[in-house]
Amino acid sequence: MSTERDSETTFDEDSQPNDEVVPYSDDETEDELEDQGPAIEPEQNRVNREVEENRETFRKDCTWQVKANDRKFHEQPHFMNTKFFCIKESKYASNAIKTYKYNALTFLPMNLFEQFKRAANFYFLVLLTLQAIPQISTLAWYTTLVPLLLVLGITAIKDLVDDVARHKMDKEINNRLCEVIKDGRFKVTKWKDIQVGDVIRLKKNDFIPADILLLSSSEPNSLCYVETAELDGETNLKFKMALEITDQYLQREDNLATFDGFIECEEPNNRLDKFTGTLFWRNRSFPLDADKILLRGCVIRNTDICHGLVIFAGADTKIMKNSGKTRFKRTKIDYLMNYMVYTIFVVLILLSAGLAIGHAYWEAQVGNYSWYLYDGENATPSYRGFLNFWGYIIVLNTMVPISLYVSVEVIRLGQSHFINWDLQMYYSEKDTPAKARTTTLNEQLGQIHYVFSDKTGTLTQNIMTFKKCCINGQIYGDHRDVSQHNHSKIEQVDFSWNTFADGKLAFHDHYLIEQIQSGKEPEVRQFFFLLAVCHTVMVDRADGQINYQAASPDEGALVNAARNFGFAFLARTQNTITISELGTERTYSVLAILDFNSDRKRMSIIVRTPEGSIRLYCKGADTVIYERLHQMNPTKQETQDALDEIEENEFAEWNKKFMAASVAVTNRDEALDRVYEEIEKDLILLGATAIEDKLQDGVPETISKLAKADIKIWVLTGDKKETAENIGFACELLTEDTTICYGEDINSLLHTRMENQRNRGGVYAKFAPPVHEPFFPTGENRALIITGSWLNEILLEKKTKRSKILKLKFPRTEEERRMRTQSKRRLEARKEQRQKNFVDLACECSAVICCRVTPKQKAMVVDLVKRYKKAITLAIGDGANDVNMIKTAHIGVGISGQEGMQAVMSSDYSFAQFRFLQRLLLVHGRWSYIRMCKFLRYFFYKNFAFTLVHFWYSFFNGYSAQTAYEDWFITLYNVLYSSLPVLLMGLLDQDVSDKLSLRFPRLYVVGQKDLLFNYKRFFVSLLHGILTSLVLFFIPLGAYLQTVGQDGEAPSDYQSFAVTVASALVITVNFQIGLDTSYWTFVNAFSIFGSIALYFGIMFDFHSAGIHVLFPSSFQFTGTASNALRQPYIWLTIILTVAVCLLPVVAIRFLSMTIWPSESDKIQKHRKRLKAEEQWKQRQRVFRRGASSRRSAYAFSHQRGYADLISSGRSLRRKRAPLDGIADGPAEYRRTGDS
C-alpha cells in the first residue's frame, strides 16, 4: 500500500502553481526533475558516483574520433563498416551529398516499384496480367494498358522533373570550391573531395562546406560571424569563438599544416544547438561545445578569413541529418476516399462472384444443352463459372477509378497555385505573397474546428514602441505641455536638440523633456541612464548613423527611447561602455554583466563610474523585481540618500565567486544563477516602462468572422496572464459579457468531476453508457484563461517524486512487479481521464487563452484536442517556439514576421499577416472543400453509371462476361470523354463569390460537419449511378426490340446497341456535370460540349473502313456509327434516354432549393441584392473597465543575450543582427548601496 501511496500525488499535496512562472524547461527529462529533490547521501560517495557516471557517459557518447591532417587515420580497419556481404566502407562519410533518388539505370525500375506500391496501380497491374490469359480475358489488353500507362507516365514525368532538378543542385553544390591543406599548403579543392580531418580556409561570404571546428580567424580573439538562414531561416548573424590556444598558435599556414590535434566527440546527430567533444593537443585537453562549431549550410559574414577542422562531412553533417522526411499529413477526405475505394473493391468482388455463380447455373441449365454454343471444351459449369469470375473482375474493373488519384493531385496542385496567386493575400510592405507549401491539404482548410494561435508576432506586430514611463510615481507619456496641462491636441515632442535622436519616436509629453533638461528630478536622468547602460545591445556605425542590433524588440525599443531622450549608447568594448549623457560622453567600466534568461527574467550590469563608485543596475519583469526590492521600499529622499556605491570589498568577495562559477565544468548555469542571486538584492525602484506592441491590422475582424464560422480560437502564448488577457479584449476574443474562468476555478470543477466519476465506477462501470454532463450552464459566454503551471497541475504533467521502489530497474519479487504494473496502469488511466475532462471543459468555452506556456505545452494542448475531440486543428505562429505546435496540428500556418523563418519553414501554408487567415479558410478552404466533394461524388457517379451497364447486360447474355461497349470506348471513357469537365469543376467551381463567402461566415459550417462528402453521400452517388445505368441499358434495349429501320433493315445488332448506349452515356454524364456546376465560364462550357464532340469525332474515325484495313483485329466496329446514327429513331432513343436520366435530377434539385434551401442556395438566390448592400463592418471596439493596460511581461525566451560575447572580449566591430527575443516590456531598477 505504501508503494501505491508514494507513487500517486493528490491535488492537495501538490504546491499551488505560480501563474507568473514558465514551467520547467522542455529539455528536462523526468529523471532530472525527480532527482531535484533532497537526497541523503554521503558527500564523497556522491562525488565518486558523479565522476564515474560522467566518465561512462563520455565514453559512451564520444566515440567519434578525428585526427587533423591525417587521412590515413580514418581509413583504419576498425573504422570500416560492412555494407553488403564483403563490401566495406568507412564510417566517415565523404563530403559529396546525394539528395536525388534515381539515376539513369535505376529510374525506371525504382519509380515503377514505388508507383505499384499504391493499391490502385497494383490492382490494375494484376488486371493487365489477367487480361493476358486467353481463357479469362474478356477485354482487349489495351483497355487497361492505355489508362494505366497514362497514369504511370504522368506521375513518372513529374518525378523525373523533380529528380533532374535535384541532380543539378547536387552537382552545383558538390563542385563548389574551397581551400584545403594538402602537402603542407592550401590548395583549391572541390567540396566533394573534402574529407574528415582536413584543415580548410574560408573567406567572407563563403558557404561552409562541412561541420567544422573553428580554429582561428582574422577577427580579434578568433571571433567568426555566421548567417544561419539555411539552417533555421533566420537572417540575423550569430557569432562563434575559437579556443584560446588554437587562436594563439594556428594563425599561419605552416602552423596549420603541422597541426596534429586529436578530437573525441559525439556521433553525428541532428541537434543543431548541441555539441560535446574534447580536443587533445600539446599534452592538454580542451572542452568543445556548439559555440566553437561552424555548421554546413551557414555563410561566413563580416569575417575576412577563418580556418577550421572538418569534424563531420557530407551525410553526417547536422543539416543533412535534419533533412529527413517530415511527417506526412493526410486529409480527412483522403482517409474517407481510401475507405470508399476499399468498399468498391468489396462490391466488385461480390458482383463478380454473384455473376460467376449465375453463369455456372446458366451453363448447367442452358449452355450444356445448346449444341450451337459448344466451344470444343468439355469444362464443367463450376470451372466455367470460376473463369467467368475473373472475367467479370476485368469487365467491371472501371468501378475502381484508375485516374481518381491522379485527378485529385491535379486539382490540389491547381488549388495551391490559386492560393499562391491570390493578390488579396499579398503583403506589399514586405513583398510577401501567400505560399502553399504543400499540395495535399487544401480541402482540409474548409473543415477547421479549432485555431491555435501564438500571440506575439502573430496577433501583434512584434514591433515595440516606447509609449509611457513611470518614475517615482509620476507617469509620463500623456498629451501634456511643459506646465503639466493636458491637451487633447498637441504637437509631438521636437527632439532636434538631441544630435543622436533618430526622429522615429512619437512622444507628446513635453513635461518629461523639461524634467530631463532642467535636472530638477535626478531620478529621471538616472532612469534613462539605466536604459542606456543596462542592456546587451550591439552598436554599429554606418554613414555617420548609429544602428542598434538588439537581442529582442523590447530591448531595442528601450535603448532607442533612451537615445532619443538624450542618453545615447555609443560604443562598448570588452570592459567599457560609452554613453552620451545630454551631449557629454562618459565611459564606464563594465565589471560584470548578469545576463537575461527565461528563468531569471531579468538582467543586471555592474559598472564603475568615472568617479570610482560601483553600482548595479537591473531591469526585468515586475514579478521577479518586487521580490528583490529593499524591504523598506525607500521614498524619494531616502532614495537619494541611498544612491551610494557597492563597497569595494563586497564586490571583490562577490567577484571571486562569480569568476569561479564562470569556469565551472558542470552545472555552470545553475552556479552562475546562485551567484547572481547574492548581489541582486535590496534594489531601489527607479521606475517602470510601458511598451506597446500593436495588434496587426484586421485581427479583431478576422477573429469575429472565424467565430461566426463556428471556429474556436485558442491563444497559446509565453506572455504573462494580464498581458494575454488585455490582448484578448483588444482583439475582441473576450468581451464585457464574457465570464472568465481561471486555473484555480476549473481545478476544483475537474476535481469534483473526477470524484463523481470515481464514485460511479465499479464492477459494471464498463458496461454503463458514458454520461455527458456539461460543466457550465448552457447559454453563458465563457472564456478560460490558464497558465502553464496550472496546465501542468490540471493535466497531471507536473513532475513529482516517485518512491525509490518504483525507480528499481528490476522488481525483486513477483508481487512488486504486479503492484508496479497496476500502479502504472492506474496512474495512466487517471491521467487520461483528467485530460479528457479538461478538454471537454475547455471546449465548452467560447475562447481559451493559455499563457506562460512552453513550446512543448503548446504542442501538448493541440494534441489533446486532436486526440479527444477528433476535431480538425490549425496552428498559426511566427517564431521558433511555435514550430512544435505547427507540426502537431493537422494544418500548420507560418507567419513571416520579426522572429525569423523557422515557423514558415515548418508550416504547410505561410503568409505575412494574421488577417489573411480568414481568406485562407473562408474562401480558399471552403471552395477547395466544396470542389473536392463535388468532384468525388461526380467521379464515383459517372464510373458507376458507366460500369453497371455491363451488369444489366449480363442477364441477357448468359452471364458470359460479354462487354456492353466497344473496347476502345472503354479505354478512352475516363481518359478523354469525361475527364476534362470534372477536372475543371474541381478547379474552378464556386457556389458564391469570395466577397459573399467572407460576408457570410456561416457558409463554412458545412465543411466542419462533413455534409458534402460522407458515406451517405457516397451511397447516394452509388444509387444515382445504378439508376442511370438502368435507364441507359433498358430504354435502348426496349427501343431495339422488334424494330425495323427506314430502309427495311433491322439495325438491332449488338454493335449498334453499344453505340447507342455509349452515346447516351457520354451526353448524360457531361450534361449531369453541367447541372452540378455552380459557376459557369467559357472554359466549363467548352469542356462539356467539346468532350461530346470529341467523342463523336473519335468514334466515327474508329468506325471507318480505313482504320479497319490497317488494324483489322483491333477495330471491328466498321461502319457501325454511320449506319446506326443515320436512323432518326436512334437519335430519339438517345434523347429520351438522356431526358429520363436528367429530368428527375432537375426536378429534385428544384424542389430541394425551393422547399429546403441551404444557406448557399439562399445567398445565390439573392446575390444581386446582397452585392448592392453595404459591406459588413467591424463593430466598435469594447474597452474593459478597470482592466490594466500595462505590458510588463517577459515572453518565453529561446536564447540568452549577448553578455557572454561582451564579457569575453570579443568586441563587435561589425554590424550585428538581433538574436531571438529576450524580454517583453521591462521595469527598471537600480541597486542600493545599503545591504
PDB file of C-alpha atoms in Angstrom, residues 945-1127:
ATOM      1  CA  ALA A 945     -23.234   4.644 -64.427  1.00  0.00           C
ATOM      2  CA  PHE A 946     -20.659   3.523 -66.997  1.00  0.00           C
ATOM      3  CA  THR A 947     -19.706   0.171 -65.463  1.00  0.00           C
ATOM      4  CA  LEU A 948     -23.018  -1.171 -64.191  1.00  0.00           C
ATOM      5  CA  VAL A 949     -24.447  -1.286 -67.724  1.00  0.00           C
ATOM      6  CA  HIS A 950     -22.305  -4.443 -68.066  1.00  0.00           C
ATOM      7  CA  PHE A 951     -24.109  -5.850 -65.037  1.00  0.00           C
ATOM      8  CA  TRP A 952     -27.591  -5.413 -66.566  1.00  0.00           C
ATOM      9  CA  TYR A 953     -26.353  -6.688 -69.912  1.00  0.00           C
ATOM     10  CA  SER A 954     -25.098  -9.892 -68.257  1.00  0.00           C
ATOM     11  CA  PHE A 955     -28.704 -11.020 -67.590  1.00  0.00           C
ATOM     12  CA  PHE A 956     -29.248 -11.167 -71.358  1.00  0.00           C
ATOM     13  CA  ASN A 957     -26.003 -12.860 -72.425  1.00  0.00           C
ATOM     14  CA  GLY A 958     -25.892 -15.872 -70.153  1.00  0.00           C
ATOM     15  CA  TYR A 959     -23.603 -14.107 -67.643  1.00  0.00           C
ATOM     16  CA  SER A 960     -20.799 -14.655 -70.153  1.00  0.00           C
ATOM     17  CA  ALA A 961     -18.783 -11.501 -69.277  1.00  0.00           C
ATOM     18  CA  GLN A 962     -19.533 -10.018 -72.695  1.00  0.00           C
ATOM     19  CA  THR A 963     -18.971  -6.228 -72.657  1.00  0.00           C
ATOM     20  CA  ALA A 964     -21.752  -3.789 -73.474  1.00  0.00           C
ATOM     21  CA  TYR A 965     -19.430  -1.300 -75.217  1.00  0.00           C
ATOM     22  CA  GLU A 966     -16.717  -1.252 -77.811  1.00  0.00           C
ATOM     23  CA  ASP A 967     -13.264  -1.898 -76.341  1.00  0.00           C
ATOM     24  CA  TRP A 968     -11.884   1.456 -77.459  1.00  0.00           C
ATOM     25  CA  PHE A 969     -14.780   3.291 -75.832  1.00  0.00           C
ATOM     26  CA  ILE A 970     -13.961   1.545 -72.542  1.00  0.00           C
ATOM     27  CA  THR A 971     -10.324   2.579 -72.996  1.00  0.00           C
ATOM     28  CA  LEU A 972     -10.996   6.278 -73.646  1.00  0.00           C
ATOM     29  CA  TYR A 973     -14.080   6.933 -71.483  1.00  0.00           C
ATOM     30  CA  ASN A 974     -12.188   8.022 -68.347  1.00  0.00           C
ATOM     31  CA  VAL A 975      -9.245   9.424 -70.278  1.00  0.00           C
ATOM     32  CA  LEU A 976     -10.902  11.686 -72.892  1.00  0.00           C
ATOM     33  CA  TYR A 977     -14.691  11.589 -72.907  1.00  0.00           C
ATOM     34  CA  SER A 978     -15.461  12.530 -69.290  1.00  0.00           C
ATOM     35  CA  SER A 979     -12.237  13.743 -67.657  1.00  0.00           C
ATOM     36  CA  LEU A 980     -11.858  17.424 -68.562  1.00  0.00           C
ATOM     37  CA  PRO A 981     -15.242  18.774 -67.341  1.00  0.00           C
ATOM     38  CA  VAL A 982     -14.889  17.166 -63.922  1.00  0.00           C
ATOM     39  CA  LEU A 983     -11.303  18.415 -63.591  1.00  0.00           C
ATOM     40  CA  LEU A 984     -12.369  21.972 -64.403  1.00  0.00           C
ATOM     41  CA  MET A 985     -15.227  21.772 -61.920  1.00  0.00           C
ATOM     42  CA  GLY A 986     -12.743  20.618 -59.273  1.00  0.00           C
ATOM     43  CA  LEU A 987     -10.544  23.590 -60.112  1.00  0.00           C
ATOM     44  CA  LEU A 988     -12.908  26.487 -60.866  1.00  0.00           C
ATOM     45  CA  ASP A 989     -16.339  25.889 -59.334  1.00  0.00           C
ATOM     46  CA  GLN A 990     -17.652  28.191 -56.604  1.00  0.00           C
ATOM     47  CA  ASP A 991     -21.117  28.385 -55.137  1.00  0.00           C
ATOM     48  CA  VAL A 992     -20.813  32.047 -54.070  1.00  0.00           C
ATOM     49  CA  SER A 993     -18.184  34.703 -54.673  1.00  0.00           C
ATOM     50  CA  ASP A 994     -15.241  35.346 -52.379  1.00  0.00           C
ATOM     51  CA  LYS A 995     -16.809  38.540 -51.035  1.00  0.00           C
ATOM     52  CA  LEU A 996     -20.020  36.762 -50.107  1.00  0.00           C
ATOM     53  CA  SER A 997     -18.028  33.908 -48.579  1.00  0.00           C
ATOM     54  CA  LEU A 998     -16.378  36.421 -46.247  1.00  0.00           C
ATOM     55  CA  ARG A 999     -19.620  38.281 -45.614  1.00  0.00           C
ATOM     56  CA  PHE A1000     -21.475  35.119 -44.554  1.00  0.00           C
ATOM     57  CA  PRO A1001     -19.046  33.017 -42.493  1.00  0.00           C
ATOM     58  CA  ARG A1002     -21.826  30.561 -41.577  1.00  0.00           C
ATOM     59  CA  LEU A1003     -21.403  29.051 -45.045  1.00  0.00           C
ATOM     60  CA  TYR A1004     -18.221  27.455 -43.661  1.00  0.00           C
ATOM     61  CA  VAL A1005     -20.120  25.127 -41.304  1.00  0.00           C
ATOM     62  CA  VAL A1006     -20.916  22.522 -43.975  1.00  0.00           C
ATOM     63  CA  GLY A1007     -17.240  21.515 -44.114  1.00  0.00           C
ATOM     64  CA  GLN A1008     -16.951  21.180 -40.346  1.00  0.00           C
ATOM     65  CA  LYS A1009     -19.947  18.834 -40.293  1.00  0.00           C
ATOM     66  CA  ASP A1010     -18.743  16.783 -43.303  1.00  0.00           C
ATOM     67  CA  LEU A1011     -22.083  17.387 -45.003  1.00  0.00           C
ATOM     68  CA  LEU A1012     -20.897  17.302 -48.615  1.00  0.00           C
ATOM     69  CA  PHE A1013     -18.904  14.086 -48.671  1.00  0.00           C
ATOM     70  CA  ASN A1014     -19.519  11.139 -46.390  1.00  0.00           C
ATOM     71  CA  TYR A1015     -20.700   7.551 -46.642  1.00  0.00           C
ATOM     72  CA  LYS A1016     -24.299   8.697 -47.043  1.00  0.00           C
ATOM     73  CA  ARG A1017     -23.344  10.896 -49.988  1.00  0.00           C
ATOM     74  CA  PHE A1018     -21.237   8.076 -51.396  1.00  0.00           C
ATOM     75  CA  PHE A1019     -24.161   5.640 -51.382  1.00  0.00           C
ATOM     76  CA  VAL A1020     -26.411   8.312 -52.895  1.00  0.00           C
ATOM     77  CA  SER A1021     -23.887   8.618 -55.734  1.00  0.00           C
ATOM     78  CA  LEU A1022     -23.828   4.827 -55.989  1.00  0.00           C
ATOM     79  CA  LEU A1023     -27.652   4.713 -56.157  1.00  0.00           C
ATOM     80  CA  HIS A1024     -27.687   7.542 -58.711  1.00  0.00           C
ATOM     81  CA  GLY A1025     -25.181   5.619 -60.834  1.00  0.00           C
ATOM     82  CA  ILE A1026     -27.236   2.405 -60.570  1.00  0.00           C
ATOM     83  CA  LEU A1027     -30.450   4.172 -61.656  1.00  0.00           C
ATOM     84  CA  THR A1028     -28.662   5.940 -64.522  1.00  0.00           C
ATOM     85  CA  SER A1029     -27.176   2.637 -65.723  1.00  0.00           C
ATOM     86  CA  LEU A1030     -30.640   1.058 -65.576  1.00  0.00           C
ATOM     87  CA  VAL A1031     -32.090   3.786 -67.789  1.00  0.00           C
ATOM     88  CA  LEU A1032     -29.077   3.729 -70.126  1.00  0.00           C
ATOM     89  CA  PHE A1033     -29.475  -0.006 -70.707  1.00  0.00           C
ATOM     90  CA  PHE A1034     -33.197  -0.714 -70.671  1.00  0.00           C
ATOM     91  CA  ILE A1035     -34.556   2.206 -72.714  1.00  0.00           C
ATOM     92  CA  PRO A1036     -32.261   1.435 -75.712  1.00  0.00           C
ATOM     93  CA  LEU A1037     -32.984  -2.274 -75.154  1.00  0.00           C
ATOM     94  CA  GLY A1038     -36.719  -1.635 -75.392  1.00  0.00           C
ATOM     95  CA  ALA A1039     -36.261   0.601 -78.418  1.00  0.00           C
ATOM     96  CA  TYR A1040     -34.270  -2.068 -80.247  1.00  0.00           C
ATOM     97  CA  LEU A1041     -36.779  -4.880 -79.724  1.00  0.00           C
ATOM     98  CA  GLN A1042     -38.624  -5.754 -82.932  1.00  0.00           C
ATOM     99  CA  THR A1043     -37.610  -2.585 -84.785  1.00  0.00           C
ATOM    100  CA  VAL A1044     -37.145  -2.006 -88.483  1.00  0.00           C
ATOM    101  CA  GLY A1045     -35.233   0.900 -89.977  1.00  0.00           C
ATOM    102  CA  GLN A1046     -36.362   3.231 -92.769  1.00  0.00           C
ATOM    103  CA  ASP A1047     -34.557   1.083 -95.311  1.00  0.00           C
ATOM    104  CA  GLY A1048     -36.384  -2.001 -94.218  1.00  0.00           C
ATOM    105  CA  GLU A1049     -33.413  -3.425 -92.359  1.00  0.00           C
ATOM    106  CA  ALA A1050     -33.319  -4.173 -88.655  1.00  0.00           C
ATOM    107  CA  PRO A1051     -30.283  -2.442 -87.041  1.00  0.00           C
ATOM    108  CA  SER A1052     -30.950  -4.322 -83.819  1.00  0.00           C
ATOM    109  CA  ASP A1053     -27.439  -5.708 -83.677  1.00  0.00           C
ATOM    110  CA  TYR A1054     -25.046  -5.731 -80.726  1.00  0.00           C
ATOM    111  CA  GLN A1055     -22.677  -3.114 -82.217  1.00  0.00           C
ATOM    112  CA  SER A1056     -25.421  -0.582 -82.946  1.00  0.00           C
ATOM    113  CA  PHE A1057     -26.828  -1.125 -79.462  1.00  0.00           C
ATOM    114  CA  ALA A1058     -23.350  -0.480 -77.963  1.00  0.00           C
ATOM    115  CA  VAL A1059     -23.035   2.777 -79.933  1.00  0.00           C
ATOM    116  CA  THR A1060     -26.474   3.935 -78.803  1.00  0.00           C
ATOM    117  CA  VAL A1061     -25.802   3.238 -75.119  1.00  0.00           C
ATOM    118  CA  ALA A1062     -22.335   4.793 -75.297  1.00  0.00           C
ATOM    119  CA  SER A1063     -23.645   7.947 -76.984  1.00  0.00           C
ATOM    120  CA  ALA A1064     -26.418   8.342 -74.420  1.00  0.00           C
ATOM    121  CA  LEU A1065     -23.901   7.769 -71.612  1.00  0.00           C
ATOM    122  CA  VAL A1066     -21.429  10.421 -72.793  1.00  0.00           C
ATOM    123  CA  ILE A1067     -24.158  13.017 -73.291  1.00  0.00           C
ATOM    124  CA  THR A1068     -25.776  12.182 -69.930  1.00  0.00           C
ATOM    125  CA  VAL A1069     -22.660  12.359 -67.761  1.00  0.00           C
ATOM    126  CA  ASN A1070     -21.456  15.571 -69.424  1.00  0.00           C
ATOM    127  CA  PHE A1071     -24.839  17.248 -69.059  1.00  0.00           C
ATOM    128  CA  GLN A1072     -25.002  15.989 -65.471  1.00  0.00           C
ATOM    129  CA  ILE A1073     -21.830  17.877 -64.623  1.00  0.00           C
ATOM    130  CA  GLY A1074     -23.436  20.928 -66.185  1.00  0.00           C
ATOM    131  CA  LEU A1075     -26.229  20.583 -63.642  1.00  0.00           C
ATOM    132  CA  ASP A1076     -23.648  20.233 -60.849  1.00  0.00           C
ATOM    133  CA  THR A1077     -21.705  23.329 -61.925  1.00  0.00           C
ATOM    134  CA  SER A1078     -22.471  26.472 -59.926  1.00  0.00           C
ATOM    135  CA  TYR A1079     -20.002  28.841 -61.578  1.00  0.00           C
ATOM    136  CA  TRP A1080     -20.183  28.879 -65.374  1.00  0.00           C
ATOM    137  CA  THR A1081     -17.309  30.111 -67.502  1.00  0.00           C
ATOM    138  CA  PHE A1082     -16.483  29.736 -71.156  1.00  0.00           C
ATOM    139  CA  VAL A1083     -13.929  27.080 -70.228  1.00  0.00           C
ATOM    140  CA  ASN A1084     -16.557  24.938 -68.484  1.00  0.00           C
ATOM    141  CA  ALA A1085     -18.999  25.163 -71.361  1.00  0.00           C
ATOM    142  CA  PHE A1086     -16.300  24.441 -73.917  1.00  0.00           C
ATOM    143  CA  SER A1087     -15.098  21.380 -71.967  1.00  0.00           C
ATOM    144  CA  ILE A1088     -18.604  19.878 -71.737  1.00  0.00           C
ATOM    145  CA  PHE A1089     -19.623  20.332 -75.364  1.00  0.00           C
ATOM    146  CA  GLY A1090     -16.060  19.737 -76.517  1.00  0.00           C
ATOM    147  CA  SER A1091     -15.961  16.354 -74.763  1.00  0.00           C
ATOM    148  CA  ILE A1092     -19.203  15.311 -76.507  1.00  0.00           C
ATOM    149  CA  ALA A1093     -17.905  16.496 -79.885  1.00  0.00           C
ATOM    150  CA  LEU A1094     -14.589  14.739 -79.270  1.00  0.00           C
ATOM    151  CA  TYR A1095     -16.443  11.508 -78.559  1.00  0.00           C
ATOM    152  CA  PHE A1096     -18.367  11.595 -81.832  1.00  0.00           C
ATOM    153  CA  GLY A1097     -15.290  12.605 -83.819  1.00  0.00           C
ATOM    154  CA  ILE A1098     -13.146   9.764 -82.461  1.00  0.00           C
ATOM    155  CA  MET A1099     -15.989   7.257 -82.769  1.00  0.00           C
ATOM    156  CA  PHE A1100     -16.553   7.998 -86.463  1.00  0.00           C
ATOM    157  CA  ASP A1101     -12.792   7.713 -87.058  1.00  0.00           C
ATOM    158  CA  PHE A1102     -12.540   4.388 -85.209  1.00  0.00           C
ATOM    159  CA  HIS A1103     -15.554   3.024 -87.098  1.00  0.00           C
ATOM    160  CA  SER A1104     -14.202   3.998 -90.508  1.00  0.00           C
ATOM    161  CA  ALA A1105     -13.160   1.432 -93.120  1.00  0.00           C
ATOM    162  CA  GLY A1106      -9.670   2.890 -93.455  1.00  0.00           C
ATOM    163  CA  ILE A1107      -8.551   2.217 -89.885  1.00  0.00           C
ATOM    164  CA  HIS A1108     -10.133  -1.256 -90.085  1.00  0.00           C
ATOM    165  CA  VAL A1109      -7.950  -2.065 -93.091  1.00  0.00           C
ATOM    166  CA  LEU A1110      -4.829  -1.006 -91.174  1.00  0.00           C
ATOM    167  CA  PHE A1111      -5.718  -2.778 -87.911  1.00  0.00           C
ATOM    168  CA  PRO A1112      -8.420  -5.350 -88.638  1.00  0.00           C
ATOM    169  CA  SER A1113      -8.174  -7.160 -85.279  1.00  0.00           C
ATOM    170  CA  SER A1114      -8.333  -4.010 -83.117  1.00  0.00           C
ATOM    171  CA  PHE A1115     -11.082  -2.037 -84.874  1.00  0.00           C
ATOM    172  CA  GLN A1116     -14.050  -4.311 -85.605  1.00  0.00           C
ATOM    173  CA  PHE A1117     -16.994  -1.844 -85.451  1.00  0.00           C
ATOM    174  CA  THR A1118     -16.566  -0.917 -89.119  1.00  0.00           C
ATOM    175  CA  GLY A1119     -19.369   1.391 -90.281  1.00  0.00           C
ATOM    176  CA  THR A1120     -21.436   0.905 -87.142  1.00  0.00           C
ATOM    177  CA  ALA A1121     -21.611   4.572 -86.137  1.00  0.00           C
ATOM    178  CA  SER A1122     -22.555   5.880 -89.555  1.00  0.00           C
ATOM    179  CA  ASN A1123     -25.109   3.125 -90.038  1.00  0.00           C
ATOM    180  CA  ALA A1124     -26.769   3.429 -86.641  1.00  0.00           C
ATOM    181  CA  LEU A1125     -26.762   7.184 -86.175  1.00  0.00           C
ATOM    182  CA  ARG A1126     -28.388   7.881 -89.535  1.00  0.00           C
ATOM    183  CA  GLN A1127     -31.609   6.399 -88.130  1.00  0.00           C
TER     184      GLN A1127
END
